[in-house]
Amino acid sequence: MDNLEELIGVISAVRFVGDERFQILTVRDAQEQEVTLVAVCQPLNEGESVQARGTWGTHPKFGKQFKADRLITQIPQESKALGAYLASGKVAGIGPKFAARLVAHFGDGLRDVLGDEEALRAVSGIGKKKAVGIAASWNEYQDARDALIFLQGHGLGASRAMSVFRQLGQETIAKVSANPYRTLLKTRGIGFRIADAMAQSLGFELTHRDRLIAGLRHVVDARSASGHTLATSDELASEGAQLLGVDVARMASVVELLLAHEKLISVESGLVGLPSLVEAERTIATALLARAVLWNGCNQARVNGELSDGRVLSDEQRQALETCLAYGVAVLTGGPGVGKTTVTEVLAQTLDDAGLELALCAPTGRASRRMSEATGRPASTIHRLLGAGASGFEFNASNPIEADVVIIDEASMVDVLLFLALVVALPDHCRLFIIGDQDQLASVGPGNILRDVIGSGAIPVARLQQIRRQGPGSQITVQAHAVNQGNTPQSVPDSDFEIVEVPEGGDPELVCRVALRVATEDMLARGFDPLYEVQVLTPMHGGPVGTRALNEAFRSYHVPGDRGSVTIHGRQWAPMGANGRQWAPGDKIVQTENDYNRDVFNGDLGYVVSADAEDKTVLARFEDREVLFTSDALGKLQLAYAMTGHKAQGSEFPAVVIPLVRSHWHMLERQWLYTSLTRGKRRVVLVDHPSAIKRAVNHVTGQRRLTSLPIWLRQPALSVSPTHKGESYGQTSA
């Protein structure tokens, strides 16, 4: 950055040390002026010399300060300054008393003897044991200091430098210097681009073999992160060449090298993938095909009967149920309002009546609770069903789950590795029923399980198409299906679906303000609780209509107050977590990772009950139970007044508000809009620029994933019919 300035001086005071190694320091510069330095770095002490790059600014409360972008430190050489440095307690065994004795004894030569236990014993009061301890502590500290200076000197930020040293220890400099690609890419939190920048600073050539290999692996990992399990060899070579600035032919040879060493695996001509993902999909295919046989082990007496509440299955629903019951594995699919839940309920009841042990599961906690409510039977997350813990899954091929039938809902959300863990943990006799909407957003992780299985033609599929959930004034389902078919949704007066248009010239901030009004005042006027019954969905995290901006706007409405104080309007604010985030009673939150110790899972929604600033704890309510979060777990929580459509998948809300703007252009996509619309049960409102909604409807990309599962499933298949007694599904009779 060309506008960065430099500050050189000596730390005269450490004024504040906060979370995430945030520090406020007083530094005496070369002109003997005391200035305020703000930095995120390793813990610093008085007496240390600092050399910082950054920018000057003015804080509204604390005045002029220097915000460091990069900072390196040096231990002082002069005896007085070094004595003050040691007196701060930086080195174990040395306090103010011994620091003074050391300075008096060694003078300016003190720094040269701090690692020499024999020399230290010459000082009054320092015996052999204490001398050994001081020398060891000093040498260890020097190793850390040298490593951090080295890493930061080559462009690594202070926080990442500290993380690397903690993982590599005293060998940091030697290992990173020898090969940053092999070393840094094995450390947590370091990706290819950071490792590559470090390597370039160390003088590695652009065509270095390890750089080319690491770059190609980065390309493969990036494709996996986008959902793909395969790529063409040409794609990898081209993307690698673009990333690394080398010619395509050179990268093509690297692809061949990784294939030769089985770091990539060839699936079909020109198609390659990561061995772990390709083998996972092959194992899944084998498990599904083994179960794709006709099954006569269930009493079908209830198929044509009424449901317990008097509902009667339609002909389409009965046919779907018969298909599911006829095979050892089957898929039940369809869009919103077509009766998947009803068929699932009857399916579970039929299997239960037959005396079979059922296990119901879904990818998220909210989806599993919806499944339990719909069927009247216990349901869990897939992770919970498999006994997930810190060491992995309790149930696996060697220790299968105890169930005769497993029913999995919201299957479009399940990625390759989780589905693999499920199918390998099924006992041989266990039947599997897969339920979901293939037009919903695909899984965040790699793979496209539901769509691949349905499209293969190798597994029985029961399709529901007739809309069943529709009454007077009901338009949510109708408009969702319209979007899925590529048609622009229409606002219908006096219905549960509305479009509030913002003029094309209106800036995104206006869309944010309108969305806030719609989700609060308008919803309140229609009888909805804005906090507990209304969910805002948006495609992105950043920007004026992203989750971050919307969450701050909605939080100011729901939880007003100045967060610079401890207690505001009777609410106790607790500052903690990433970026100094503060929590207060009333905050709407979402869990972003599975936490098995607290029994909360990715996607679970809750509300802050209380926040303790002193203990740095938050008490939150999820559904009907309270969970205590300590400071180490708070980084897994995020505000949830607004969420992305991906995060909301598998959930339903009484009312949904969806703001759309042209600045979200590359994220506006038909699958995303369709999925978001179907999250609302009683009311859905779109707040949009007209061009934004048209872009979303016409932009189709989410289904385009290159995977190997269809290849492994691809073989001649019989058409689905429960009349083919004794034949294997997926094989011809010829």
Tab-separated table of C-alpha atoms in Angstrom, residues 224-483:
chain	number	residue	atom	x	y	z
A	224	SER	CA	-14.150	-28.745	-4.340
A	225	ALA	CA	-15.157	-25.716	-2.264
A	226	SER	CA	-17.466	-24.750	-5.144
A	227	GLY	CA	-19.149	-28.150	-4.976
A	228	HIS	CA	-17.323	-30.036	-7.726
A	229	THR	CA	-15.708	-33.426	-7.194
A	230	LEU	CA	-14.328	-33.606	-10.742
A	231	ALA	CA	-12.663	-31.345	-13.272
A	232	THR	CA	-11.296	-31.773	-16.742
A	233	SER	CA	-7.536	-31.949	-17.078
A	234	ASP	CA	-7.638	-28.966	-19.422
A	235	GLU	CA	-9.611	-26.883	-16.890
A	236	LEU	CA	-7.086	-27.574	-14.142
A	237	ALA	CA	-4.145	-26.740	-16.384
A	238	SER	CA	-5.758	-23.523	-17.605
A	239	GLU	CA	-6.844	-22.322	-14.133
A	240	GLY	CA	-3.457	-23.226	-12.669
A	241	ALA	CA	-1.622	-21.336	-15.410
A	242	GLN	CA	-3.765	-18.256	-14.818
A	243	LEU	CA	-3.238	-18.394	-11.060
A	244	LEU	CA	0.525	-18.867	-11.207
A	245	GLY	CA	1.405	-16.810	-14.264
A	246	VAL	CA	3.004	-19.699	-16.164
A	247	ASP	CA	2.191	-21.352	-19.477
A	248	VAL	CA	-0.573	-23.926	-19.806
A	249	ALA	CA	1.735	-26.636	-21.138
A	250	ARG	CA	3.830	-26.508	-17.983
A	251	MET	CA	0.712	-26.858	-15.813
A	252	ALA	CA	-0.547	-29.738	-17.961
A	253	SER	CA	2.655	-31.601	-17.102
A	254	VAL	CA	1.967	-30.954	-13.387
A	255	VAL	CA	-1.512	-32.477	-13.787
A	256	GLU	CA	0.131	-35.572	-15.286
A	257	LEU	CA	2.637	-35.638	-12.427
A	258	LEU	CA	-0.108	-35.633	-9.784
A	259	LEU	CA	-1.963	-38.351	-11.685
A	260	ALA	CA	1.198	-40.462	-11.796
A	261	HIS	CA	1.640	-40.106	-8.016
A	262	GLU	CA	-2.103	-40.726	-7.399
A	263	LYS	CA	-2.640	-37.288	-5.891
A	264	LEU	CA	-5.324	-37.006	-8.567
A	265	ILE	CA	-7.332	-39.887	-9.993
A	266	SER	CA	-8.618	-40.325	-13.549
A	267	VAL	CA	-12.310	-41.263	-13.728
A	268	GLU	CA	-13.091	-41.051	-17.419
A	269	SER	CA	-11.204	-39.719	-20.401
A	270	GLY	CA	-10.164	-36.184	-19.499
A	271	LEU	CA	-11.983	-36.179	-16.137
A	272	VAL	CA	-9.940	-36.163	-12.919
A	273	GLY	CA	-10.684	-35.627	-9.247
A	274	LEU	CA	-9.375	-35.883	-5.725
A	275	PRO	CA	-9.021	-39.540	-4.751
A	276	SER	CA	-10.853	-39.037	-1.436
A	277	LEU	CA	-13.946	-37.524	-3.087
A	278	VAL	CA	-14.002	-39.853	-6.083
A	279	GLU	CA	-13.655	-42.911	-3.865
A	280	ALA	CA	-16.391	-41.532	-1.582
A	281	GLU	CA	-18.815	-41.223	-4.498
A	282	ARG	CA	-17.897	-44.701	-5.769
A	283	THR	CA	-18.586	-46.167	-2.314
A	284	ILE	CA	-21.911	-44.325	-2.135
A	285	ALA	CA	-22.928	-45.694	-5.530
A	286	THR	CA	-22.040	-49.244	-4.496
A	287	ALA	CA	-24.079	-48.935	-1.283
A	288	LEU	CA	-27.132	-47.532	-3.077
A	289	LEU	CA	-27.089	-50.041	-5.928
A	290	ALA	CA	-26.843	-52.904	-3.440
A	291	ARG	CA	-30.129	-51.737	-1.890
A	292	ALA	CA	-31.927	-50.985	-5.163
A	293	VAL	CA	-33.832	-54.265	-5.098
A	294	LEU	CA	-37.487	-55.096	-4.683
A	295	TRP	CA	-38.509	-55.468	-1.075
A	296	ASN	CA	-41.522	-57.349	0.210
A	297	GLY	CA	-40.771	-57.005	3.874
A	298	CYS	CA	-43.459	-54.514	4.823
A	299	ASN	CA	-47.187	-54.634	5.422
A	300	GLN	CA	-48.803	-52.193	2.985
A	301	ALA	CA	-52.273	-52.351	4.514
A	302	ARG	CA	-52.376	-48.642	5.310
A	303	VAL	CA	-51.395	-47.478	1.858
A	304	ASN	CA	-54.963	-46.960	0.694
A	305	GLY	CA	-56.363	-45.914	4.049
A	306	GLU	CA	-56.975	-42.554	5.633
A	307	LEU	CA	-54.551	-40.677	7.824
A	308	SER	CA	-55.271	-40.446	11.505
A	309	ASP	CA	-56.584	-36.877	11.158
A	310	GLY	CA	-58.969	-37.766	8.348
A	311	ARG	CA	-56.799	-36.702	5.423
A	312	VAL	CA	-56.886	-38.937	2.371
A	313	LEU	CA	-53.895	-39.587	0.129
A	314	SER	CA	-54.241	-38.551	-3.480
A	315	ASP	CA	-53.619	-41.081	-6.238
A	316	GLU	CA	-50.213	-39.492	-6.858
A	317	GLN	CA	-49.328	-39.718	-3.172
A	318	ARG	CA	-50.436	-43.351	-2.946
A	319	GLN	CA	-48.302	-44.219	-5.963
A	320	ALA	CA	-45.333	-42.461	-4.414
A	321	LEU	CA	-45.821	-44.345	-1.178
A	322	GLU	CA	-46.080	-47.672	-3.003
A	323	THR	CA	-42.834	-46.939	-4.863
A	324	CYS	CA	-40.998	-46.183	-1.657
A	325	LEU	CA	-42.295	-49.284	0.097
A	326	ALA	CA	-41.420	-51.549	-2.822
A	327	TYR	CA	-37.649	-51.059	-2.737
A	328	GLY	CA	-34.715	-51.175	-0.364
A	329	VAL	CA	-33.762	-47.643	-1.351
A	330	ALA	CA	-35.914	-44.938	-2.920
A	331	VAL	CA	-36.111	-41.181	-3.367
A	332	LEU	CA	-39.190	-39.078	-2.632
A	333	THR	CA	-38.947	-35.697	-4.342
A	334	GLY	CA	-41.063	-32.702	-5.241
A	335	GLY	CA	-41.373	-28.968	-4.787
A	336	PRO	CA	-43.108	-27.041	-1.984
A	337	GLY	CA	-46.729	-27.811	-1.179
A	338	VAL	CA	-46.936	-31.095	-3.081
A	339	GLY	CA	-47.343	-33.316	-0.036
A	340	LYS	CA	-43.868	-34.722	0.668
A	341	THR	CA	-44.438	-34.268	4.398
A	342	THR	CA	-47.747	-36.142	4.274
A	343	VAL	CA	-46.237	-39.068	2.379
A	344	THR	CA	-43.298	-39.126	4.788
A	345	GLU	CA	-45.707	-39.248	7.724
A	346	VAL	CA	-47.619	-42.210	6.271
A	347	LEU	CA	-44.382	-43.918	5.227
A	348	ALA	CA	-43.065	-43.716	8.784
A	349	GLN	CA	-46.349	-44.959	10.196
A	350	THR	CA	-46.473	-47.902	7.778
A	351	LEU	CA	-42.941	-48.953	8.590
A	352	ASP	CA	-43.600	-48.531	12.286
A	353	ASP	CA	-46.735	-50.689	12.076
A	354	ALA	CA	-44.637	-53.389	10.430
A	355	GLY	CA	-42.509	-53.547	13.586
A	356	LEU	CA	-39.407	-52.045	11.994
A	357	GLU	CA	-36.872	-49.965	13.875
A	358	LEU	CA	-36.899	-46.456	12.357
A	359	ALA	CA	-34.219	-43.754	12.427
A	360	LEU	CA	-35.309	-40.339	11.145
A	361	CYS	CA	-32.680	-37.711	10.413
A	362	ALA	CA	-31.937	-34.437	8.619
A	363	PRO	CA	-28.806	-32.339	8.032
A	364	THR	CA	-29.608	-29.552	10.539
A	365	GLY	CA	-31.142	-29.297	13.962
A	366	ARG	CA	-34.047	-27.173	12.745
A	367	ALA	CA	-34.770	-29.537	9.850
A	368	SER	CA	-34.731	-32.535	12.183
A	369	ARG	CA	-37.160	-30.815	14.553
A	370	ARG	CA	-39.496	-30.046	11.634
A	371	MET	CA	-39.303	-33.709	10.650
A	372	SER	CA	-40.131	-34.800	14.183
A	373	GLU	CA	-43.118	-32.449	14.354
A	374	ALA	CA	-44.433	-33.693	10.988
A	375	THR	CA	-44.133	-37.401	11.740
A	376	GLY	CA	-44.752	-37.403	15.483
A	377	ARG	CA	-41.540	-39.422	15.942
A	378	PRO	CA	-38.071	-38.624	17.213
A	379	ALA	CA	-35.688	-37.271	14.607
A	380	SER	CA	-32.081	-36.171	14.912
A	381	THR	CA	-29.350	-34.590	12.890
A	382	ILE	CA	-27.299	-36.959	10.762
A	383	HIS	CA	-24.290	-36.143	12.925
A	384	ARG	CA	-26.179	-37.067	16.077
A	385	LEU	CA	-27.478	-40.294	14.512
A	386	LEU	CA	-23.885	-41.268	13.687
A	387	GLY	CA	-22.669	-40.408	17.188
A	388	ALA	CA	-20.381	-37.589	16.096
A	389	GLY	CA	-17.749	-36.461	18.553
A	390	ALA	CA	-14.315	-34.893	18.692
A	391	SER	CA	-12.676	-38.145	17.487
A	392	GLY	CA	-15.112	-38.751	14.621
A	393	PHE	CA	-18.250	-40.871	14.254
A	394	GLU	CA	-19.073	-43.587	16.764
A	395	PHE	CA	-21.081	-45.547	14.186
A	396	ASN	CA	-19.362	-46.736	11.027
A	397	ALA	CA	-18.823	-49.844	8.901
A	398	SER	CA	-17.349	-51.725	11.878
A	399	ASN	CA	-20.032	-50.489	14.275
A	400	PRO	CA	-23.259	-49.910	12.296
A	401	ILE	CA	-26.262	-48.065	13.654
A	402	GLU	CA	-29.159	-50.104	15.037
A	403	ALA	CA	-31.967	-49.498	12.569
A	404	ASP	CA	-34.058	-51.376	10.038
A	405	VAL	CA	-34.964	-48.228	8.106
A	406	VAL	CA	-33.342	-44.787	7.838
A	407	ILE	CA	-35.311	-41.841	6.448
A	408	ILE	CA	-33.326	-38.721	5.629
A	409	ASP	CA	-35.075	-35.414	4.894
A	410	GLU	CA	-33.718	-32.256	3.210
A	411	ALA	CA	-31.239	-34.460	1.365
A	412	SER	CA	-30.235	-31.690	-1.073
A	413	MET	CA	-28.190	-30.186	1.786
A	414	VAL	CA	-26.054	-33.287	2.368
A	415	ASP	CA	-22.542	-33.279	0.917
A	416	VAL	CA	-20.511	-36.261	-0.282
A	417	LEU	CA	-18.516	-36.957	2.868
A	418	LEU	CA	-21.479	-36.779	5.249
A	419	PHE	CA	-23.598	-39.002	2.994
A	420	LEU	CA	-20.696	-41.441	2.777
A	421	ALA	CA	-20.484	-41.595	6.570
A	422	LEU	CA	-24.201	-42.348	6.701
A	423	VAL	CA	-24.346	-45.111	4.083
A	424	VAL	CA	-21.284	-46.971	5.385
A	425	ALA	CA	-22.825	-46.980	8.876
A	426	LEU	CA	-26.018	-48.716	7.695
A	427	PRO	CA	-26.344	-52.411	8.526
A	428	ASP	CA	-26.696	-54.661	5.470
A	429	HIS	CA	-30.400	-55.232	6.001
A	430	CYS	CA	-31.226	-51.542	6.515
A	431	ARG	CA	-33.500	-49.748	4.000
A	432	LEU	CA	-32.849	-46.134	3.060
A	433	PHE	CA	-35.384	-43.494	1.993
A	434	ILE	CA	-34.083	-40.167	0.694
A	435	ILE	CA	-36.421	-37.162	0.726
A	436	GLY	CA	-35.823	-33.722	-0.697
A	437	ASP	CA	-36.348	-31.139	-3.411
A	438	GLN	CA	-33.666	-31.362	-6.085
A	439	ASP	CA	-34.315	-27.765	-7.110
A	440	GLN	CA	-33.275	-26.430	-3.700
A	441	LEU	CA	-29.768	-25.120	-3.184
A	442	ALA	CA	-27.130	-27.819	-3.286
A	443	SER	CA	-24.930	-28.639	-0.309
A	444	VAL	CA	-22.302	-26.183	0.874
A	445	GLY	CA	-19.728	-28.972	0.697
A	446	PRO	CA	-18.731	-30.883	-2.450
A	447	GLY	CA	-21.147	-33.078	-4.358
A	448	ASN	CA	-24.738	-32.952	-5.559
A	449	ILE	CA	-26.080	-36.134	-3.984
A	450	LEU	CA	-29.833	-35.734	-4.396
A	451	ARG	CA	-29.749	-34.421	-7.956
A	452	ASP	CA	-27.164	-37.024	-9.005
A	453	VAL	CA	-29.161	-39.924	-7.558
A	454	ILE	CA	-32.411	-38.747	-9.165
A	455	GLY	CA	-30.765	-38.091	-12.516
A	456	SER	CA	-28.934	-41.421	-12.639
A	457	GLY	CA	-32.008	-43.528	-13.433
A	458	ALA	CA	-30.516	-46.270	-11.285
A	459	ILE	CA	-32.476	-45.657	-8.083
A	460	PRO	CA	-36.291	-45.719	-7.740
A	461	VAL	CA	-37.723	-42.201	-7.619
A	462	ALA	CA	-41.214	-41.194	-6.513
A	463	ARG	CA	-42.118	-37.731	-7.819
A	464	LEU	CA	-44.851	-35.487	-6.443
A	465	GLN	CA	-45.977	-32.666	-8.725
A	466	GLN	CA	-49.571	-31.735	-7.828
A	467	ILE	CA	-49.739	-28.743	-5.478
A	468	ARG	CA	-51.690	-29.735	-2.381
A	469	ARG	CA	-50.901	-26.909	0.056
A	470	GLN	CA	-52.950	-24.076	-1.346
A	471	GLY	CA	-55.923	-22.200	0.027
A	472	PRO	CA	-57.657	-18.860	-0.524
A	473	GLY	CA	-55.070	-16.089	-0.772
A	474	SER	CA	-52.178	-18.559	-0.854
A	475	GLN	CA	-49.559	-17.553	-3.405
A	476	ILE	CA	-46.194	-18.463	-1.838
A	477	THR	CA	-46.185	-21.962	-3.319
A	478	VAL	CA	-47.546	-20.765	-6.682
A	479	GLN	CA	-44.901	-18.060	-7.055
A	480	ALA	CA	-42.108	-20.368	-5.895
A	481	HIS	CA	-43.035	-22.879	-8.594
A	482	ALA	CA	-43.184	-20.030	-11.121
A	483	VAL	CA	-39.622	-19.029	-10.241
